[in-house]
PDB file of C-alpha atoms and ligand atoms in Angstrom:
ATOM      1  CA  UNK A   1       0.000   0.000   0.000  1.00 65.00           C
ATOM      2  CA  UNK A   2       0.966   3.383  -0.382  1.00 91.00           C
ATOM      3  CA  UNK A   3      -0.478   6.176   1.157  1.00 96.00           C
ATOM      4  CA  UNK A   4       0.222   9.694  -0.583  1.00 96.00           C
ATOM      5  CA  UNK A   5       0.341  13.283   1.133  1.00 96.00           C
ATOM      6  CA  UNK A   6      -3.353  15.267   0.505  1.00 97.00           C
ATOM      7  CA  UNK A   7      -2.818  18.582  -0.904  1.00 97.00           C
ATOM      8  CA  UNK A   8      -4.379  21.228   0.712  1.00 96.00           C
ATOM      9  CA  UNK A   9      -6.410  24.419  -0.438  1.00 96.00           C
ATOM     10  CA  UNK A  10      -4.261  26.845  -2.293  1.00 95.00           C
ATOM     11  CA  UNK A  11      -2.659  24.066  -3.911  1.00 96.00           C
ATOM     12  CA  UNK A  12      -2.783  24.776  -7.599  1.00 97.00           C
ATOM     13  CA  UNK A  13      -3.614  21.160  -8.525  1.00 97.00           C
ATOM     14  CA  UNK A  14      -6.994  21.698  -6.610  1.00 98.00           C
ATOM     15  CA  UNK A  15      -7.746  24.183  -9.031  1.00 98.00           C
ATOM     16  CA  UNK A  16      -6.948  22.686 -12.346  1.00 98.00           C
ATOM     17  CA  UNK A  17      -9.710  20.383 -14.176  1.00 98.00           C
ATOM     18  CA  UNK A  18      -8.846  17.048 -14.453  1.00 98.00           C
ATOM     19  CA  UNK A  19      -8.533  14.873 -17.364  1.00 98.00           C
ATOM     20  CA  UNK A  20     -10.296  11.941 -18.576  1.00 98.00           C
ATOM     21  CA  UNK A  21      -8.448   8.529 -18.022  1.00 98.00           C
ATOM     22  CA  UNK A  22      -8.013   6.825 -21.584  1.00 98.00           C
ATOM     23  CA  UNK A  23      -5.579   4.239 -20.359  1.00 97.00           C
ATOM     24  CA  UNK A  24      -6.960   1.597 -18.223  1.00 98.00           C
ATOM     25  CA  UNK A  25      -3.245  -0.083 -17.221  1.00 98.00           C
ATOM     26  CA  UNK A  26      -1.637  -0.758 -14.314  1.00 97.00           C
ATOM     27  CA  UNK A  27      -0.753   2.775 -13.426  1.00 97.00           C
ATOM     28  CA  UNK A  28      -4.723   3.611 -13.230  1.00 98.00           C
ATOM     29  CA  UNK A  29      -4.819   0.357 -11.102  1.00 98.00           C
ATOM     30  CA  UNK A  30      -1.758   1.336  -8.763  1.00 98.00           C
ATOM     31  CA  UNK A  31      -3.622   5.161  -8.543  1.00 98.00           C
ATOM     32  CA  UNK A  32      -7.126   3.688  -7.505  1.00 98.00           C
ATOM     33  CA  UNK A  33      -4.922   1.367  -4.770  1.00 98.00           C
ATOM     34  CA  UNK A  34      -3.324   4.971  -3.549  1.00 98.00           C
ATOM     35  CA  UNK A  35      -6.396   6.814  -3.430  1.00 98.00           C
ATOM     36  CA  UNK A  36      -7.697   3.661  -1.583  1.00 98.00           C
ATOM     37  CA  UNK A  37      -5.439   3.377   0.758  1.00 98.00           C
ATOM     38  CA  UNK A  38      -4.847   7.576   1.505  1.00 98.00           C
ATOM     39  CA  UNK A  39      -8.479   7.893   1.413  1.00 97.00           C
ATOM     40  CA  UNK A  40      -8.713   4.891   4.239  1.00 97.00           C
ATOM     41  CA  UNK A  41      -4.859   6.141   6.215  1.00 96.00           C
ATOM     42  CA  UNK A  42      -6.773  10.010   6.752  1.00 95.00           C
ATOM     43  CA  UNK A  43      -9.766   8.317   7.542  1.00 95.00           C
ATOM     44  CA  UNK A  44     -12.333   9.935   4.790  1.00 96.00           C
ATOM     45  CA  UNK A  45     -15.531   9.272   3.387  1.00 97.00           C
ATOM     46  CA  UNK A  46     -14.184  10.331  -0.176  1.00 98.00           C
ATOM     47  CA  UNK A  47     -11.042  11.030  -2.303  1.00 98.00           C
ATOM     48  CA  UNK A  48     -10.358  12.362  -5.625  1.00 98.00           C
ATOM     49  CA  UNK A  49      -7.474  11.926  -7.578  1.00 98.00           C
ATOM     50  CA  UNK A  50      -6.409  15.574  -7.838  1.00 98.00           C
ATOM     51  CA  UNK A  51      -6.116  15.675  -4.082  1.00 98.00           C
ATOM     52  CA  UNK A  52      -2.679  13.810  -4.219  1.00 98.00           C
ATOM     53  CA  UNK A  53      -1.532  15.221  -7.066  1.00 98.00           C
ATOM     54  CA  UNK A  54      -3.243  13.175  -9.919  1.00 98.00           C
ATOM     55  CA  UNK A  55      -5.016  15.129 -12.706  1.00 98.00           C
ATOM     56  CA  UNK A  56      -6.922  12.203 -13.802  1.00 98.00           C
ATOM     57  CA  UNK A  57     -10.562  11.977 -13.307  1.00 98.00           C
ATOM     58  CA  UNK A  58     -10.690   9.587 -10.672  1.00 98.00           C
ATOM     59  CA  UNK A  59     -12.529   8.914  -7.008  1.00 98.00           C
ATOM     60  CA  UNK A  60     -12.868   6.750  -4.006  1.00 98.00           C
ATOM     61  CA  UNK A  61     -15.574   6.521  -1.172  1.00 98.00           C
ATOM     62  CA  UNK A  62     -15.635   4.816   1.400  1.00 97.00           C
ATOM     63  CA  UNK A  63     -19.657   5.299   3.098  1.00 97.00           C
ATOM     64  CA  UNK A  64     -21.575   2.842   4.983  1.00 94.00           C
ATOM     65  CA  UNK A  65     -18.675   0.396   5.307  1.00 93.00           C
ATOM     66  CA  UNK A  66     -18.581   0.226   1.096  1.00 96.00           C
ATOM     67  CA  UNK A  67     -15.507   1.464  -0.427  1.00 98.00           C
ATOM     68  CA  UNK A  68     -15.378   1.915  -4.353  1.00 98.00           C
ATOM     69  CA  UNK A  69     -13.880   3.728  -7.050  1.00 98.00           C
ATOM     70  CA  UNK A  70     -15.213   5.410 -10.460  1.00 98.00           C
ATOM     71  CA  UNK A  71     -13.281   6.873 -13.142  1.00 98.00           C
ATOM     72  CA  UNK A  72     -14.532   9.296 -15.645  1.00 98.00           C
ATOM     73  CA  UNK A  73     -17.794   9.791 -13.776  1.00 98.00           C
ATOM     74  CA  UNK A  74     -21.200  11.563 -15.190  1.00 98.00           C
ATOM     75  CA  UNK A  75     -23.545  12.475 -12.757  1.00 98.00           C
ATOM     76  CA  UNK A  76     -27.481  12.728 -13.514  1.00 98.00           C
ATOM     77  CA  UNK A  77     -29.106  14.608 -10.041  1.00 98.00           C
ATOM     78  CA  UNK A  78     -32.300  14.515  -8.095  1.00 98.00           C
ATOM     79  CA  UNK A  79     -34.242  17.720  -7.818  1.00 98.00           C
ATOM     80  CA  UNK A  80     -34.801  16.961  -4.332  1.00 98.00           C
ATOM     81  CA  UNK A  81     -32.057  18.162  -1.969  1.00 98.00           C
ATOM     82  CA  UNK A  82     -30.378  17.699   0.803  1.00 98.00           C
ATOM     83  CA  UNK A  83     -29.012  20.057   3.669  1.00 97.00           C
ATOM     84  CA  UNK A  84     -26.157  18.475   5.957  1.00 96.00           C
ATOM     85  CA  UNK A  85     -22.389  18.555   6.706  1.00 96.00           C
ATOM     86  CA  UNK A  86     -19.430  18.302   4.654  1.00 97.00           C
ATOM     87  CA  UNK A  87     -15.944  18.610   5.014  1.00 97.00           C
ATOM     88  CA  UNK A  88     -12.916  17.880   2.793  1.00 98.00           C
ATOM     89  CA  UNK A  89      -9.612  16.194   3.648  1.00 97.00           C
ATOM     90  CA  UNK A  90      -8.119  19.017   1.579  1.00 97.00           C
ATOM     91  CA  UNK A  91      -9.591  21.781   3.858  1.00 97.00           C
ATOM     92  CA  UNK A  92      -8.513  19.912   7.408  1.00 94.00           C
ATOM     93  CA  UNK A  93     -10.453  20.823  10.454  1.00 91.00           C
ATOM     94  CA  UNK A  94     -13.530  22.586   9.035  1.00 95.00           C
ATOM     95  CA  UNK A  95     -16.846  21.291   8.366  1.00 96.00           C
ATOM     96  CA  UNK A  96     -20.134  23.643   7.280  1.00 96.00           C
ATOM     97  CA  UNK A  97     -23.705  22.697   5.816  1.00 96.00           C
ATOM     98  CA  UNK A  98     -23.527  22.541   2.433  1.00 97.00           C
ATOM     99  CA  UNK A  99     -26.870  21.806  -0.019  1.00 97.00           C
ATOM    100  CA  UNK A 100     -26.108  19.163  -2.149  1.00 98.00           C
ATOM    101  CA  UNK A 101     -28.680  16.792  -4.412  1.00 98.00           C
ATOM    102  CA  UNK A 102     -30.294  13.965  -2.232  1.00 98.00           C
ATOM    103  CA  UNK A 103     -29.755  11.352  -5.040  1.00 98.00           C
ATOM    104  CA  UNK A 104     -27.498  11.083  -6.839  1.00 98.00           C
ATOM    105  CA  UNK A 105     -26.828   8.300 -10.311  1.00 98.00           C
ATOM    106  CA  UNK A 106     -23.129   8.418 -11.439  1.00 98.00           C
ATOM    107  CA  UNK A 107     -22.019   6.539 -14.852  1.00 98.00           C
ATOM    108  CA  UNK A 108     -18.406   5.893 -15.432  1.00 98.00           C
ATOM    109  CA  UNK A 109     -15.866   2.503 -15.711  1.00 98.00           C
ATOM    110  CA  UNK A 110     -13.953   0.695 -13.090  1.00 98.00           C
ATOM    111  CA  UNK A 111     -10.476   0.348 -13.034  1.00 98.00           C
ATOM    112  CA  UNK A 112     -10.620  -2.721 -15.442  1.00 98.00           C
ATOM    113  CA  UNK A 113     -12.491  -0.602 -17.987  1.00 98.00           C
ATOM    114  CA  UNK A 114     -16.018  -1.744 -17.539  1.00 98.00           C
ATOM    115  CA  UNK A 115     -18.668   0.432 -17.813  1.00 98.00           C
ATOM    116  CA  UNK A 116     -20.452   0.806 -14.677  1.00 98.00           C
ATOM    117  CA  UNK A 117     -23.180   2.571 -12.530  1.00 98.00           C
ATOM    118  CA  UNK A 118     -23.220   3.804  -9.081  1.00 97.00           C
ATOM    119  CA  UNK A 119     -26.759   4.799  -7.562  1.00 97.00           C
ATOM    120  CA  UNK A 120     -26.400   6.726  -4.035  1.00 96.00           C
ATOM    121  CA  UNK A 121     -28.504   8.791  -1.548  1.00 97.00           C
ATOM    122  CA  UNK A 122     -27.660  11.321   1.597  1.00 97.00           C
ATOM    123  CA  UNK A 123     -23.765  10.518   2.189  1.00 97.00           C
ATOM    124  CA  UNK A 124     -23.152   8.715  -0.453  1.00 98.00           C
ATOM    125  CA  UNK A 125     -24.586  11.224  -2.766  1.00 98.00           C
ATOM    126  CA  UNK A 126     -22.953  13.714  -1.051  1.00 98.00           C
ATOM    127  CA  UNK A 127     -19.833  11.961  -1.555  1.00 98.00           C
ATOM    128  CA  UNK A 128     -19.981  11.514  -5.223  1.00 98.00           C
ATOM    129  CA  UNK A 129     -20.781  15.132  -6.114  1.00 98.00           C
ATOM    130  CA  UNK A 130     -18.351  16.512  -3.898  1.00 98.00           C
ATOM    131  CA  UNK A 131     -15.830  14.222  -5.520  1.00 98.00           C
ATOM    132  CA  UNK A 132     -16.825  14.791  -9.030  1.00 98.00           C
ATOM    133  CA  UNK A 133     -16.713  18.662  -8.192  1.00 98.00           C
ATOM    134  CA  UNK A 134     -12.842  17.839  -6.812  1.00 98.00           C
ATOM    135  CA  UNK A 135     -12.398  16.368 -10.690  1.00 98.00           C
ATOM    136  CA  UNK A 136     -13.776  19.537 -12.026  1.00 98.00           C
ATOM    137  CA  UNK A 137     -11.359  22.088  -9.978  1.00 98.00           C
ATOM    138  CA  UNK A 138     -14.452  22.859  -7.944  1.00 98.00           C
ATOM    139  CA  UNK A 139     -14.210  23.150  -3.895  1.00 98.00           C
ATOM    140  CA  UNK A 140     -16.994  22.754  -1.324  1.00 98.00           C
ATOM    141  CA  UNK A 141     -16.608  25.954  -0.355  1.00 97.00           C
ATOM    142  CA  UNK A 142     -17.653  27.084  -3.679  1.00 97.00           C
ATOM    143  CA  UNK A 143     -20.780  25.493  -3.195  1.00 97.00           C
ATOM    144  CA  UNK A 144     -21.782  27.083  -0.036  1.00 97.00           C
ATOM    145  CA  UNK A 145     -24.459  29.779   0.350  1.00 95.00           C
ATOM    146  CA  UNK A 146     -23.408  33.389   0.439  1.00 96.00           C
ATOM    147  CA  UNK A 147     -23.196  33.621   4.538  1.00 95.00           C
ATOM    148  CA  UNK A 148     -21.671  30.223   5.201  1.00 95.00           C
ATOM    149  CA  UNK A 149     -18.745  30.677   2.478  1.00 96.00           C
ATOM    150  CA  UNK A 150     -17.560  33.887   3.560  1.00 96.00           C
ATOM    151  CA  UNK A 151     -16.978  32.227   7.690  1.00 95.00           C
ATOM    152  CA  UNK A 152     -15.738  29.545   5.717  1.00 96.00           C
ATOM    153  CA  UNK A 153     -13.262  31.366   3.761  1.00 96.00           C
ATOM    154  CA  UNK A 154     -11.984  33.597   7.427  1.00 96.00           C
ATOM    155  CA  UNK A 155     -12.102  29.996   9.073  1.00 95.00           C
ATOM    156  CA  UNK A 156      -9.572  29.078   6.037  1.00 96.00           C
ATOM    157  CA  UNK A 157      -7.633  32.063   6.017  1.00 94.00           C
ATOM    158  CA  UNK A 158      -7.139  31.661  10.353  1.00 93.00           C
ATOM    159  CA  UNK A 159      -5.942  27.925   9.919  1.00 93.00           C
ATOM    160  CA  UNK A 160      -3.090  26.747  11.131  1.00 90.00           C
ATOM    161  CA  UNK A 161      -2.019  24.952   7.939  1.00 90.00           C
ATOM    162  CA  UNK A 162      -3.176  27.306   5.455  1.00 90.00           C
ATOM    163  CA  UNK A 163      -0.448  30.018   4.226  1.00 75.00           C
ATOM    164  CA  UNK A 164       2.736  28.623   5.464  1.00 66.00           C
ATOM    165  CA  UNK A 165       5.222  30.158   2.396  1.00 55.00           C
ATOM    166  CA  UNK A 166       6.305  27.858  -0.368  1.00 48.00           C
ATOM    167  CA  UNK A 167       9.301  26.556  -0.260  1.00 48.00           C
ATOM    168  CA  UNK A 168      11.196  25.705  -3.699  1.00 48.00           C
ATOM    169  CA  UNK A 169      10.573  22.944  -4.664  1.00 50.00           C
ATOM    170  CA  UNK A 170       7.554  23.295  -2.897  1.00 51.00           C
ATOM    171  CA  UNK A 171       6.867  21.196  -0.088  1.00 53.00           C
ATOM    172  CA  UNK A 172       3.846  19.209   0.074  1.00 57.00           C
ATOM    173  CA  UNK A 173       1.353  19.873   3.110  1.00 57.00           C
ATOM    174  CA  UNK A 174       0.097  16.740   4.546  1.00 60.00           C
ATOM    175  CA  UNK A 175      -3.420  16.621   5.764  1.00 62.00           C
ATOM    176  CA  UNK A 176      -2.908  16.718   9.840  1.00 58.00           C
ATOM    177  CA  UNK A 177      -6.476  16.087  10.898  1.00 54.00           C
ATOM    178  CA  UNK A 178      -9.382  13.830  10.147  1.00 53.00           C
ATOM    179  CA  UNK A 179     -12.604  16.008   9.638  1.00 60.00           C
ATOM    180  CA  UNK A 180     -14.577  14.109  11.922  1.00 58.00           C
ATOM    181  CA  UNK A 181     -14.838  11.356   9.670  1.00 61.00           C
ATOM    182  CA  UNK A 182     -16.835  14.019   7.016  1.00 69.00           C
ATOM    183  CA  UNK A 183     -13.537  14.481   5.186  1.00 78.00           C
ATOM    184  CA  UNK A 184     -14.057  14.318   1.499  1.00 84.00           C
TER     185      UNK A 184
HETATM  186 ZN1   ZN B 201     -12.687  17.311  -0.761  1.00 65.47          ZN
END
């Protein structure tokens, strides 16, 4: 196993859109293993690729005792929604309600290539969009309403890990907390 350092916000890489995954080798198989085994190490509920590094469009969960993986994932919604708590292992320490769809149906292939479906509610569904969002360079705190994102963003801003000056090469910041468990 090998568990990776989870870069935190104000890393570029969080930032960036990632890529679709066209080759389904052993490399994809060795990243899904990583993200398996970081996303399990911090512990979190969820982890996309770009959070260690990886702009490939790739996830893990772990909800409800299931852990899985999709690659290249498209999302169709439910109208109905959901209010509750999220945090990201990217964004240590902090957790605020965020609205997210209460169902969620995700299409995309496993690690061997095969197409595949995942249907989730409440966490689960939570933890797929929030994922999917981390594949499109999009943070929770984006998603937040008006109020709630701007204590979020002092809450960021007064963190102990956030702004420590780059070094060159820059050093990567390892995720020091768990987020209650709520870390995506
Ligand atoms: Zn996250």
């Amino acid at each position: 196993m090998s568990i990776q350092s989870i870069r935190l916000f104000g890393d570029p890489v969080l930032r960036t859109p990632a890529s679709p995954v066209v080759d389904f080798d052993l490399e994809l198989r060795k990243l899904v293993q990583d993200l398996t085994d970081t996303m399990l190490d911090a512990p979190g509920a969820g982890l996309a690729a770009p959070q260690i590094g990886v702009g490939l469009r790739v996830f893990t969960w772990n909800v409800d005792g299931e852990v899985g993986h999709l690659v290249n994932p498209d999302l169709s919604l439910s109208d109905e929604t959901q209010d509750g708590d999220e945090g990201c292992l990217s964004i240590p320490d902090l957790v605020f309600d965020c609205r997210r769809a209460l169902h969620v149906v995700a299409k995309g292939y496993d690690m061997h290539g095969e197409p595949v479906a995942i249907e989730g509610s409440e966490l689960l569904a939570r933890a797929i969009q929030h994922e999917t969002d981390h594949l499109d360079g999009i943070l929770f705190v984006e998603r937040l309403d008006p109020e709630t994102r701007k204590l979020a963003m002092r809450a960021i801003r007064e963190a102990e890990w956030f702004g420590a000056p780059q070094m060159t090469p820059p050093t990567i910041k390892v995720s020091p907390h768990p987020t209650r468990g709520l870390g995506l």
